[in-house]
Amino acid sequence: MSAPDLLQDLNDAQAAAVLHGDGPLLVLAGAGSGKTRVIVHRIAHLVTERRVMPWHVLAVTFTNKAAGEMRERLEALLGPQARELWLSTFHAFGARFLRREAHRAGLPPDFAIYDDDDQLRLVKSELAAAGMGDDDRMGPRAVLTRIDRWKSAGHLPGGVKVGDYDVEGQAALEIYRRYEKQLARAGAVDFGDLLLRPLELLESDPDLLRYWSGRFRYLLVDEFQDTSAIQLELVKLLAGAARNVCVVGDDDQAIYRWRGADVSNILDFDRTFPGTRVVKLEQNYRSTSRILEAAHAVIAKAARRREKKLWTAQEGGAPLRLLVAQDEHEEGEKVARAAAGLRAEGVRLDEIAVLYRTNAQSRPLEAAMRSARLPYVIVRGQSFYERAEVKDAAAYLRLALNPRSDLDLARVINRPARGIGEKTVERLRAYAAVKELPLIEALGDRDAISELKPAARKALAAFHDLVLGLNRDIGGLDAGVAVQEVLTRSEMIEKFRAEGSDEGVERVENLLELVAAAREFDEAHAGEPPPRDPEEQLPSPVARFLEQLALLGDADAPTPEGRVALMTLHAAKGLEFDAVFMAGMEDGTLPYERPWSDDGPAEVAAAQDEERRLCYVGMTRAKKLLTLSLARRRMGFGENGPSFRATEPSRFLGDLPPELFGLPARAPAAAPRPSGPVIRRHPGALPGEPVIELDEADGFQESRPPPRAAPPLRRPAAPRGEPEIDYSYDQSQASGGGAPFPRGARVVHPSLGEGVVKSCDGAGAEAKVTVAFFGAGEKRVLARFLRPG
Ligand SMILES: Nc1ncnc2c1ncn2[C@@H]1O[C@H](COP(=O)(O)OP(=O)(O)OP(=O)(O)O)[C@@H](O)[C@H]1O
Ligand SMILES: [Mg+2]
């Protein structure tokens, strides 16, 4: 590709940023102005025109999804070379760096990554082990929050200072010490470590720093407004003396303050990197002018912002829509109906997004999508990957890699139920604590279990064998095969099937989906070139698959084509869709208000501004159509359990000029108003603040079903959709125990397809066979998964 091609689709300011030579560069510009495009084209330009080797480029984005999209675009521009770019989130970069430098960090290359849920369980068990109370202030969440804060400030237990009289602080510090000890024993790291450990290594070892800063000659960071102090430090270190750092971002879209992001990283960038060239972009290419005006009306009211107004060549566009519903279930129905209408008009489902403020809002929306038979996907690792059974399977995989992980062992020791009671586990724990052994060793210790009843002893011995067997067999297998093995040997699928309940069926489906995800992972990595760097040892496929699961943060699940995307506003950052729905436009929901808060007024004001920016981010995701919806009452959790409460329309709605909805600028005051829902100004609005009064007579709203009684708390299960994944591989095939195959035999593997046997080792069902697969290349698999071809 030649230079004109790369520059053709850029305006002058964008081209200037792409062509910028060496030295620091800041692109500070509003939503949809092509910042991400600048990063992509700049990378392509560096590689094709300036002959920079792709592995000398490190590009960091905010979500795995964004990184994936960037990689796709770059593959289109650069071809296979794009695979050699380092392109990821900060955390995934940290993980890759740590795998590479594991020995220096004192970690096994297959180290596990603990997510929030793991961390919390670890804190809980350490609290219990330390005999510390479980009262509110010293609850596990509060302790974990402190630990996370210490870590993100760069402090390990030795560096934490707590006042002598700060009893809670002292206690949290003690838990922090124990927590770190457990991580070390399990050879695991938490999310904070993924950034903190690389930073420590780079800071403490000048040779290492020289190597890595030389390795990455060009650094590019998207969404820089949401970087944290540690991330900025990493950027500074890696930039080295060459300082070829290009960062892009928008201070109006800073929405992660609550997680330690600091918008001054972008606002003071030119002070951190003196001599920075600043480029501003003013044309928005994404949205119609109506959508932009709406977004601007909301953001303009944020305190302390740098005014920047965007313009668009797409004048006018469809009016904004507002859906008013009685409650959240009806809201879901209306959104689903409107989405179905768009599909009928020819809008692709994957060009539709439904955004919401809190995860709790997703349930009625999901239910409505299911009843309307609209395929959808929750764009968020958690709806799928946080399911208990999926996490159980992941815990087995981690145990297979490292049986010393007490957290994982305790999680699955009785899952599925195998007759190991809590008392037994307690006894084991106590024994392990006294002897300072990991649980797996206590399990294998005669003294530890000698006093138990024979049945318990037998169950423990079987579990011990299971874990050690997995440990022996799983490491070298492909992820798909490994997951399948875990599910079979642990009998998880078998037990859930036997339950026969709807829930059991759903669990089996989720587990099969995990198998499918692991196979997809294998396929995606099948043709991967070996690392260029001989020192870079690749961890096992299982470890890498687990890493991908662990790093599936907010916005990271794959978005299959042909489905409506449901996600939080936070997760929508950087994305764009033809049609966007924003649900829950109510005070308390957006802006969100924490029900119990003892924050001071400054903190409250800062949080409110962040909500405004979040609203701005949501609105600016829309290219052509923006629909806002609200429920007149919503289920909340009060002192007496769940109950409906009446809501007020979001104050942000009050900021929107009615013209944007295709309504007359001001409704005539004396006009007779038929009964029906009316959106009034928020009672807290100041006199003179714009009021939006809309009702059915304004003609924007669909006809309403007759009012009905509040739905029961438990809704009947929605009809189950058709299975989307090919589950053609049947467990029963596996138990047949194929005999080893002669060299040269044609074989078929359920996920890898056909191939020819190259060699075998071992005998019987547990034998391992190296097969040259026609599609997937050479792989070592278990004989029992093969049948003659
Ligand atoms: N010069 C251009 N000509 C045509 N289309 C463009 C141009 N620049 C950007 N676009 C398109 O405009 C849309 C927004 O671009 P992009 O996502 O890069 O914006 P952004 O500034 O990163 O937005 P956000 O702030 O939301 O992250 C994309 O669809 C992109 O392809
Ligand atoms: Mg962007």
PDB file of N, CA, C and O in Angstrom, residues 220-282:
ATOM      1  N   LEU A 220       1.653   3.817  21.132  1.00  0.00           N
ATOM      2  CA  LEU A 220       0.421   4.551  20.823  1.00  0.00           C
ATOM      3  C   LEU A 220      -0.637   4.138  21.831  1.00  0.00           C
ATOM      4  O   LEU A 220      -0.802   2.947  22.107  1.00  0.00           O
ATOM      5  N   VAL A 221      -1.330   5.102  22.410  1.00  0.00           N
ATOM      6  CA  VAL A 221      -2.334   4.778  23.423  1.00  0.00           C
ATOM      7  C   VAL A 221      -3.653   5.458  23.080  1.00  0.00           C
ATOM      8  O   VAL A 221      -3.718   6.683  22.933  1.00  0.00           O
ATOM      9  N   ASP A 222      -4.703   4.648  22.965  1.00  0.00           N
ATOM     10  CA  ASP A 222      -6.045   5.169  22.707  1.00  0.00           C
ATOM     11  C   ASP A 222      -6.747   5.405  24.052  1.00  0.00           C
ATOM     12  O   ASP A 222      -6.360   4.802  25.061  1.00  0.00           O
ATOM     13  N   GLU A 223      -7.763   6.252  24.068  1.00  0.00           N
ATOM     14  CA  GLU A 223      -8.554   6.505  25.281  1.00  0.00           C
ATOM     15  C   GLU A 223      -7.654   6.916  26.456  1.00  0.00           C
ATOM     16  O   GLU A 223      -7.814   6.439  27.580  1.00  0.00           O
ATOM     17  N   PHE A 224      -6.728   7.785  26.176  1.00  0.00           N
ATOM     18  CA  PHE A 224      -5.735   8.143  27.194  1.00  0.00           C
ATOM     19  C   PHE A 224      -6.352   8.861  28.391  1.00  0.00           C
ATOM     20  O   PHE A 224      -5.772   8.887  29.474  1.00  0.00           O
ATOM     21  N   GLN A 225      -7.544   9.443  28.199  1.00  0.00           N
ATOM     22  CA  GLN A 225      -8.182  10.153  29.319  1.00  0.00           C
ATOM     23  C   GLN A 225      -8.476   9.223  30.493  1.00  0.00           C
ATOM     24  O   GLN A 225      -8.700   9.685  31.602  1.00  0.00           O
ATOM     25  N   ASP A 226      -8.532   7.928  30.254  1.00  0.00           N
ATOM     26  CA  ASP A 226      -8.865   7.003  31.335  1.00  0.00           C
ATOM     27  C   ASP A 226      -7.681   6.175  31.803  1.00  0.00           C
ATOM     28  O   ASP A 226      -7.853   5.063  32.300  1.00  0.00           O
ATOM     29  N   THR A 227      -6.483   6.695  31.652  1.00  0.00           N
ATOM     30  CA  THR A 227      -5.334   5.961  32.173  1.00  0.00           C
ATOM     31  C   THR A 227      -5.116   6.308  33.644  1.00  0.00           C
ATOM     32  O   THR A 227      -5.483   7.382  34.109  1.00  0.00           O
ATOM     33  N   SER A 228      -4.488   5.360  34.354  1.00  0.00           N
ATOM     34  CA  SER A 228      -4.220   5.551  35.782  1.00  0.00           C
ATOM     35  C   SER A 228      -2.776   6.008  35.973  1.00  0.00           C
ATOM     36  O   SER A 228      -2.000   6.070  35.017  1.00  0.00           O
ATOM     37  N   ALA A 229      -2.433   6.288  37.220  1.00  0.00           N
ATOM     38  CA  ALA A 229      -1.072   6.733  37.520  1.00  0.00           C
ATOM     39  C   ALA A 229      -0.045   5.674  37.115  1.00  0.00           C
ATOM     40  O   ALA A 229       0.982   5.991  36.521  1.00  0.00           O
ATOM     41  N   ILE A 230      -0.337   4.410  37.417  1.00  0.00           N
ATOM     42  CA  ILE A 230       0.618   3.344  37.079  1.00  0.00           C
ATOM     43  C   ILE A 230       0.759   3.216  35.571  1.00  0.00           C
ATOM     44  O   ILE A 230       1.860   3.026  35.044  1.00  0.00           O
ATOM     45  N   GLN A 231      -0.358   3.341  34.865  1.00  0.00           N
ATOM     46  CA  GLN A 231      -0.285   3.231  33.406  1.00  0.00           C
ATOM     47  C   GLN A 231       0.556   4.363  32.821  1.00  0.00           C
ATOM     48  O   GLN A 231       1.347   4.149  31.904  1.00  0.00           O
ATOM     49  N   LEU A 232       0.386   5.554  33.380  1.00  0.00           N
ATOM     50  CA  LEU A 232       1.209   6.672  32.900  1.00  0.00           C
ATOM     51  C   LEU A 232       2.697   6.387  33.163  1.00  0.00           C
ATOM     52  O   LEU A 232       3.548   6.640  32.315  1.00  0.00           O
ATOM     53  N   GLU A 233       2.984   5.842  34.342  1.00  0.00           N
ATOM     54  CA  GLU A 233       4.376   5.513  34.659  1.00  0.00           C
ATOM     55  C   GLU A 233       4.942   4.518  33.649  1.00  0.00           C
ATOM     56  O   GLU A 233       6.077   4.662  33.188  1.00  0.00           O
ATOM     57  N   LEU A 234       4.135   3.502  33.327  1.00  0.00           N
ATOM     58  CA  LEU A 234       4.591   2.506  32.349  1.00  0.00           C
ATOM     59  C   LEU A 234       4.879   3.170  31.009  1.00  0.00           C
ATOM     60  O   LEU A 234       5.891   2.898  30.362  1.00  0.00           O
ATOM     61  N   VAL A 235       3.985   4.069  30.599  1.00  0.00           N
ATOM     62  CA  VAL A 235       4.180   4.757  29.325  1.00  0.00           C
ATOM     63  C   VAL A 235       5.471   5.569  29.375  1.00  0.00           C
ATOM     64  O   VAL A 235       6.282   5.537  28.443  1.00  0.00           O
ATOM     65  N   LYS A 236       5.674   6.254  30.496  1.00  0.00           N
ATOM     66  CA  LYS A 236       6.876   7.081  30.592  1.00  0.00           C
ATOM     67  C   LYS A 236       8.138   6.220  30.485  1.00  0.00           C
ATOM     68  O   LYS A 236       9.084   6.561  29.788  1.00  0.00           O
ATOM     69  N   LEU A 237       8.126   5.098  31.212  1.00  0.00           N
ATOM     70  CA  LEU A 237       9.312   4.234  31.186  1.00  0.00           C
ATOM     71  C   LEU A 237       9.553   3.650  29.800  1.00  0.00           C
ATOM     72  O   LEU A 237      10.663   3.686  29.282  1.00  0.00           O
ATOM     73  N   LEU A 238       8.496   3.120  29.210  1.00  0.00           N
ATOM     74  CA  LEU A 238       8.671   2.448  27.927  1.00  0.00           C
ATOM     75  C   LEU A 238       9.015   3.435  26.820  1.00  0.00           C
ATOM     76  O   LEU A 238       9.646   3.082  25.828  1.00  0.00           O
ATOM     77  N   ALA A 239       8.589   4.687  26.993  1.00  0.00           N
ATOM     78  CA  ALA A 239       8.882   5.681  25.958  1.00  0.00           C
ATOM     79  C   ALA A 239      10.383   5.924  25.851  1.00  0.00           C
ATOM     80  O   ALA A 239      10.887   6.275  24.787  1.00  0.00           O
ATOM     81  N   GLY A 240      11.081   5.710  26.952  1.00  0.00           N
ATOM     82  CA  GLY A 240      12.536   5.857  26.938  1.00  0.00           C
ATOM     83  C   GLY A 240      12.959   7.237  26.491  1.00  0.00           C
ATOM     84  O   GLY A 240      12.198   8.199  26.564  1.00  0.00           O
ATOM     85  N   ALA A 241      14.188   7.285  26.002  1.00  0.00           N
ATOM     86  CA  ALA A 241      14.716   8.582  25.602  1.00  0.00           C
ATOM     87  C   ALA A 241      14.117   9.035  24.267  1.00  0.00           C
ATOM     88  O   ALA A 241      14.023  10.219  23.986  1.00  0.00           O
ATOM     89  N   ALA A 242      13.704   8.095  23.438  1.00  0.00           N
ATOM     90  CA  ALA A 242      13.189   8.467  22.111  1.00  0.00           C
ATOM     91  C   ALA A 242      11.848   9.197  22.214  1.00  0.00           C
ATOM     92  O   ALA A 242      11.516  10.035  21.379  1.00  0.00           O
ATOM     93  N   ARG A 243      11.090   8.900  23.221  1.00  0.00           N
ATOM     94  CA  ARG A 243       9.805   9.555  23.500  1.00  0.00           C
ATOM     95  C   ARG A 243       8.865   9.564  22.287  1.00  0.00           C
ATOM     96  O   ARG A 243       8.176  10.550  22.038  1.00  0.00           O
ATOM     97  N   ASN A 244       8.835   8.447  21.562  1.00  0.00           N
ATOM     98  CA  ASN A 244       7.889   8.380  20.445  1.00  0.00           C
ATOM     99  C   ASN A 244       6.541   7.888  20.936  1.00  0.00           C
ATOM    100  O   ASN A 244       6.145   6.751  20.722  1.00  0.00           O
ATOM    101  N   VAL A 245       5.859   8.767  21.639  1.00  0.00           N
ATOM    102  CA  VAL A 245       4.589   8.393  22.251  1.00  0.00           C
ATOM    103  C   VAL A 245       3.482   9.179  21.592  1.00  0.00           C
ATOM    104  O   VAL A 245       3.535  10.410  21.546  1.00  0.00           O
ATOM    105  N   CYS A 246       2.490   8.484  21.103  1.00  0.00           N
ATOM    106  CA  CYS A 246       1.321   9.167  20.543  1.00  0.00           C
ATOM    107  C   CYS A 246       0.120   8.775  21.382  1.00  0.00           C
ATOM    108  O   CYS A 246      -0.196   7.585  21.495  1.00  0.00           O
ATOM    109  N   VAL A 247      -0.514   9.725  22.026  1.00  0.00           N
ATOM    110  CA  VAL A 247      -1.705   9.393  22.806  1.00  0.00           C
ATOM    111  C   VAL A 247      -2.903  10.154  22.249  1.00  0.00           C
ATOM    112  O   VAL A 247      -2.766  11.290  21.796  1.00  0.00           O
ATOM    113  N   VAL A 248      -4.064   9.516  22.271  1.00  0.00           N
ATOM    114  CA  VAL A 248      -5.272  10.191  21.811  1.00  0.00           C
ATOM    115  C   VAL A 248      -6.361  10.023  22.854  1.00  0.00           C
ATOM    116  O   VAL A 248      -6.375   9.027  23.583  1.00  0.00           O
ATOM    117  N   GLY A 249      -7.252  10.973  22.932  1.00  0.00           N
ATOM    118  CA  GLY A 249      -8.322  10.865  23.914  1.00  0.00           C
ATOM    119  C   GLY A 249      -9.207  12.098  23.932  1.00  0.00           C
ATOM    120  O   GLY A 249      -9.011  13.036  23.149  1.00  0.00           O
ATOM    121  N   ASP A 250     -10.181  12.042  24.841  1.00  0.00           N
ATOM    122  CA  ASP A 250     -11.180  13.105  24.932  1.00  0.00           C
ATOM    123  C   ASP A 250     -11.510  13.282  26.408  1.00  0.00           C
ATOM    124  O   ASP A 250     -12.043  12.352  27.028  1.00  0.00           O
ATOM    125  N   ASP A 251     -11.186  14.438  26.976  1.00  0.00           N
ATOM    126  CA  ASP A 251     -11.451  14.608  28.408  1.00  0.00           C
ATOM    127  C   ASP A 251     -12.942  14.532  28.730  1.00  0.00           C
ATOM    128  O   ASP A 251     -13.318  14.182  29.833  1.00  0.00           O
ATOM    129  N   ASP A 252     -13.808  14.815  27.751  1.00  0.00           N
ATOM    130  CA  ASP A 252     -15.241  14.687  27.993  1.00  0.00           C
ATOM    131  C   ASP A 252     -15.686  13.239  28.141  1.00  0.00           C
ATOM    132  O   ASP A 252     -16.813  12.959  28.533  1.00  0.00           O
ATOM    133  N   GLN A 253     -14.829  12.324  27.779  1.00  0.00           N
ATOM    134  CA  GLN A 253     -15.210  10.916  27.880  1.00  0.00           C
ATOM    135  C   GLN A 253     -14.466  10.204  29.006  1.00  0.00           C
ATOM    136  O   GLN A 253     -14.342   8.981  28.986  1.00  0.00           O
ATOM    137  N   ALA A 254     -13.986  10.964  29.967  1.00  0.00           N
ATOM    138  CA  ALA A 254     -13.302  10.335  31.107  1.00  0.00           C
ATOM    139  C   ALA A 254     -14.356   9.742  32.039  1.00  0.00           C
ATOM    140  O   ALA A 254     -15.115  10.472  32.675  1.00  0.00           O
ATOM    141  N   ILE A 255     -14.448   8.420  32.094  1.00  0.00           N
ATOM    142  CA  ILE A 255     -15.522   7.794  32.862  1.00  0.00           C
ATOM    143  C   ILE A 255     -15.030   6.729  33.838  1.00  0.00           C
ATOM    144  O   ILE A 255     -15.809   5.936  34.343  1.00  0.00           O
ATOM    145  N   TYR A 256     -13.743   6.688  34.082  1.00  0.00           N
ATOM    146  CA  TYR A 256     -13.229   5.662  34.998  1.00  0.00           C
ATOM    147  C   TYR A 256     -12.513   6.238  36.205  1.00  0.00           C
ATOM    148  O   TYR A 256     -11.639   5.611  36.775  1.00  0.00           O
ATOM    149  N   ARG A 257     -12.906   7.449  36.592  1.00  0.00           N
ATOM    150  CA  ARG A 257     -12.308   8.060  37.762  1.00  0.00           C
ATOM    151  C   ARG A 257     -12.458   7.145  38.967  1.00  0.00           C
ATOM    152  O   ARG A 257     -11.538   6.968  39.767  1.00  0.00           O
ATOM    153  N   TRP A 258     -13.637   6.538  39.097  1.00  0.00           N
ATOM    154  CA  TRP A 258     -13.934   5.664  40.232  1.00  0.00           C
ATOM    155  C   TRP A 258     -12.988   4.473  40.290  1.00  0.00           C
ATOM    156  O   TRP A 258     -12.896   3.781  41.283  1.00  0.00           O
ATOM    157  N   ARG A 259     -12.297   4.214  39.185  1.00  0.00           N
ATOM    158  CA  ARG A 259     -11.398   3.076  39.200  1.00  0.00           C
ATOM    159  C   ARG A 259      -9.943   3.544  39.162  1.00  0.00           C
ATOM    160  O   ARG A 259      -9.059   2.798  38.787  1.00  0.00           O
ATOM    161  N   GLY A 260      -9.737   4.783  39.519  1.00  0.00           N
ATOM    162  CA  GLY A 260      -8.356   5.243  39.636  1.00  0.00           C
ATOM    163  C   GLY A 260      -7.808   5.940  38.405  1.00  0.00           C
ATOM    164  O   GLY A 260      -6.629   6.270  38.359  1.00  0.00           O
ATOM    165  N   ALA A 261      -8.654   6.162  37.384  1.00  0.00           N
ATOM    166  CA  ALA A 261      -8.170   6.895  36.213  1.00  0.00           C
ATOM    167  C   ALA A 261      -8.038   8.374  36.574  1.00  0.00           C
ATOM    168  O   ALA A 261      -8.756   8.884  37.422  1.00  0.00           O
ATOM    169  N   ASP A 262      -7.097   9.027  35.930  1.00  0.00           N
ATOM    170  CA  ASP A 262      -6.829  10.418  36.263  1.00  0.00           C
ATOM    171  C   ASP A 262      -6.778  11.239  34.982  1.00  0.00           C
ATOM    172  O   ASP A 262      -5.844  11.124  34.188  1.00  0.00           O
ATOM    173  N   VAL A 263      -7.797  12.089  34.810  1.00  0.00           N
ATOM    174  CA  VAL A 263      -7.912  12.821  33.556  1.00  0.00           C
ATOM    175  C   VAL A 263      -6.764  13.810  33.370  1.00  0.00           C
ATOM    176  O   VAL A 263      -6.461  14.238  32.263  1.00  0.00           O
ATOM    177  N   SER A 264      -6.085  14.134  34.468  1.00  0.00           N
ATOM    178  CA  SER A 264      -4.963  15.069  34.296  1.00  0.00           C
ATOM    179  C   SER A 264      -3.812  14.431  33.517  1.00  0.00           C
ATOM    180  O   SER A 264      -2.963  15.123  32.988  1.00  0.00           O
ATOM    181  N   ASN A 265      -3.817  13.097  33.407  1.00  0.00           N
ATOM    182  CA  ASN A 265      -2.798  12.467  32.559  1.00  0.00           C
ATOM    183  C   ASN A 265      -2.854  13.012  31.134  1.00  0.00           C
ATOM    184  O   ASN A 265      -1.826  13.212  30.497  1.00  0.00           O
ATOM    185  N   ILE A 266      -4.057  13.247  30.645  1.00  0.00           N
ATOM    186  CA  ILE A 266      -4.164  13.767  29.271  1.00  0.00           C
ATOM    187  C   ILE A 266      -4.088  15.292  29.268  1.00  0.00           C
ATOM    188  O   ILE A 266      -3.443  15.896  28.409  1.00  0.00           O
ATOM    189  N   LEU A 267      -4.700  15.918  30.276  1.00  0.00           N
ATOM    190  CA  LEU A 267      -4.722  17.386  30.263  1.00  0.00           C
ATOM    191  C   LEU A 267      -3.321  17.964  30.493  1.00  0.00           C
ATOM    192  O   LEU A 267      -2.997  19.038  29.999  1.00  0.00           O
ATOM    193  N   ASP A 268      -2.508  17.245  31.243  1.00  0.00           N
ATOM    194  CA  ASP A 268      -1.137  17.738  31.509  1.00  0.00           C
ATOM    195  C   ASP A 268      -0.087  16.999  30.706  1.00  0.00           C
ATOM    196  O   ASP A 268       1.099  17.021  31.045  1.00  0.00           O
ATOM    197  N   PHE A 269      -0.512  16.330  29.648  1.00  0.00           N
ATOM    198  CA  PHE A 269       0.418  15.506  28.896  1.00  0.00           C
ATOM    199  C   PHE A 269       1.615  16.305  28.404  1.00  0.00           C
ATOM    200  O   PHE A 269       2.757  15.848  28.452  1.00  0.00           O
ATOM    201  N   ASP A 270       1.346  17.546  27.965  1.00  0.00           N
ATOM    202  CA  ASP A 270       2.477  18.317  27.417  1.00  0.00           C
ATOM    203  C   ASP A 270       3.449  18.760  28.501  1.00  0.00           C
ATOM    204  O   ASP A 270       4.583  19.135  28.213  1.00  0.00           O
ATOM    205  N   ARG A 271       3.002  18.696  29.757  1.00  0.00           N
ATOM    206  CA  ARG A 271       3.960  18.981  30.822  1.00  0.00           C
ATOM    207  C   ARG A 271       4.801  17.747  31.140  1.00  0.00           C
ATOM    208  O   ARG A 271       5.984  17.835  31.462  1.00  0.00           O
ATOM    209  N   THR A 272       4.171  16.593  31.065  1.00  0.00           N
ATOM    210  CA  THR A 272       4.916  15.342  31.287  1.00  0.00           C
ATOM    211  C   THR A 272       5.930  15.124  30.173  1.00  0.00           C
ATOM    212  O   THR A 272       7.037  14.643  30.413  1.00  0.00           O
ATOM    213  N   PHE A 273       5.515  15.441  28.959  1.00  0.00           N
ATOM    214  CA  PHE A 273       6.398  15.280  27.802  1.00  0.00           C
ATOM    215  C   PHE A 273       6.594  16.634  27.128  1.00  0.00           C
ATOM    216  O   PHE A 273       5.882  16.959  26.173  1.00  0.00           O
ATOM    217  N   PRO A 274       7.530  17.433  27.639  1.00  0.00           N
ATOM    218  CA  PRO A 274       7.698  18.769  27.054  1.00  0.00           C
ATOM    219  C   PRO A 274       7.987  18.658  25.561  1.00  0.00           C
ATOM    220  O   PRO A 274       8.630  17.704  25.113  1.00  0.00           O
ATOM    221  N   GLY A 275       7.476  19.631  24.809  1.00  0.00           N
ATOM    222  CA  GLY A 275       7.701  19.620  23.371  1.00  0.00           C
ATOM    223  C   GLY A 275       6.650  18.825  22.619  1.00  0.00           C
ATOM    224  O   GLY A 275       6.789  18.565  21.421  1.00  0.00           O
ATOM    225  N   THR A 276       5.577  18.429  23.331  1.00  0.00           N
ATOM    226  CA  THR A 276       4.516  17.655  22.680  1.00  0.00           C
ATOM    227  C   THR A 276       3.840  18.462  21.576  1.00  0.00           C
ATOM    228  O   THR A 276       3.525  19.631  21.749  1.00  0.00           O
ATOM    229  N   ARG A 277       3.621  17.812  20.465  1.00  0.00           N
ATOM    230  CA  ARG A 277       2.811  18.430  19.426  1.00  0.00           C
ATOM    231  C   ARG A 277       1.347  18.084  19.693  1.00  0.00           C
ATOM    232  O   ARG A 277       1.013  16.928  19.937  1.00  0.00           O
ATOM    233  N   VAL A 278       0.484  19.110  19.680  1.00  0.00           N
ATOM    234  CA  VAL A 278      -0.932  18.871  19.969  1.00  0.00           C
ATOM    235  C   VAL A 278      -1.742  19.033  18.696  1.00  0.00           C
ATOM    236  O   VAL A 278      -1.631  20.037  18.004  1.00  0.00           O
ATOM    237  N   VAL A 279      -2.552  18.037  18.386  1.00  0.00           N
ATOM    238  CA  VAL A 279      -3.427  18.118  17.212  1.00  0.00           C
ATOM    239  C   VAL A 279      -4.865  18.049  17.697  1.00  0.00           C
ATOM    240  O   VAL A 279      -5.201  17.239  18.551  1.00  0.00           O
ATOM    241  N   LYS A 280      -5.714  18.957  17.154  1.00  0.00           N
ATOM    242  CA  LYS A 280      -7.137  18.906  17.514  1.00  0.00           C
ATOM    243  C   LYS A 280      -7.946  18.491  16.299  1.00  0.00           C
ATOM    244  O   LYS A 280      -7.624  18.895  15.177  1.00  0.00           O
ATOM    245  N   LEU A 281      -8.969  17.703  16.522  1.00  0.00           N
ATOM    246  CA  LEU A 281      -9.833  17.276  15.420  1.00  0.00           C
ATOM    247  C   LEU A 281     -11.227  17.839  15.703  1.00  0.00           C
ATOM    248  O   LEU A 281     -11.692  17.765  16.838  1.00  0.00           O
ATOM    249  N   GLU A 282     -11.860  18.399  14.711  1.00  0.00           N
ATOM    250  CA  GLU A 282     -13.149  19.027  14.982  1.00  0.00           C
ATOM    251  C   GLU A 282     -14.322  18.469  14.206  1.00  0.00           C
ATOM    252  O   GLU A 282     -15.467  18.743  14.526  1.00  0.00           O
TER     253      GLU A 282
END
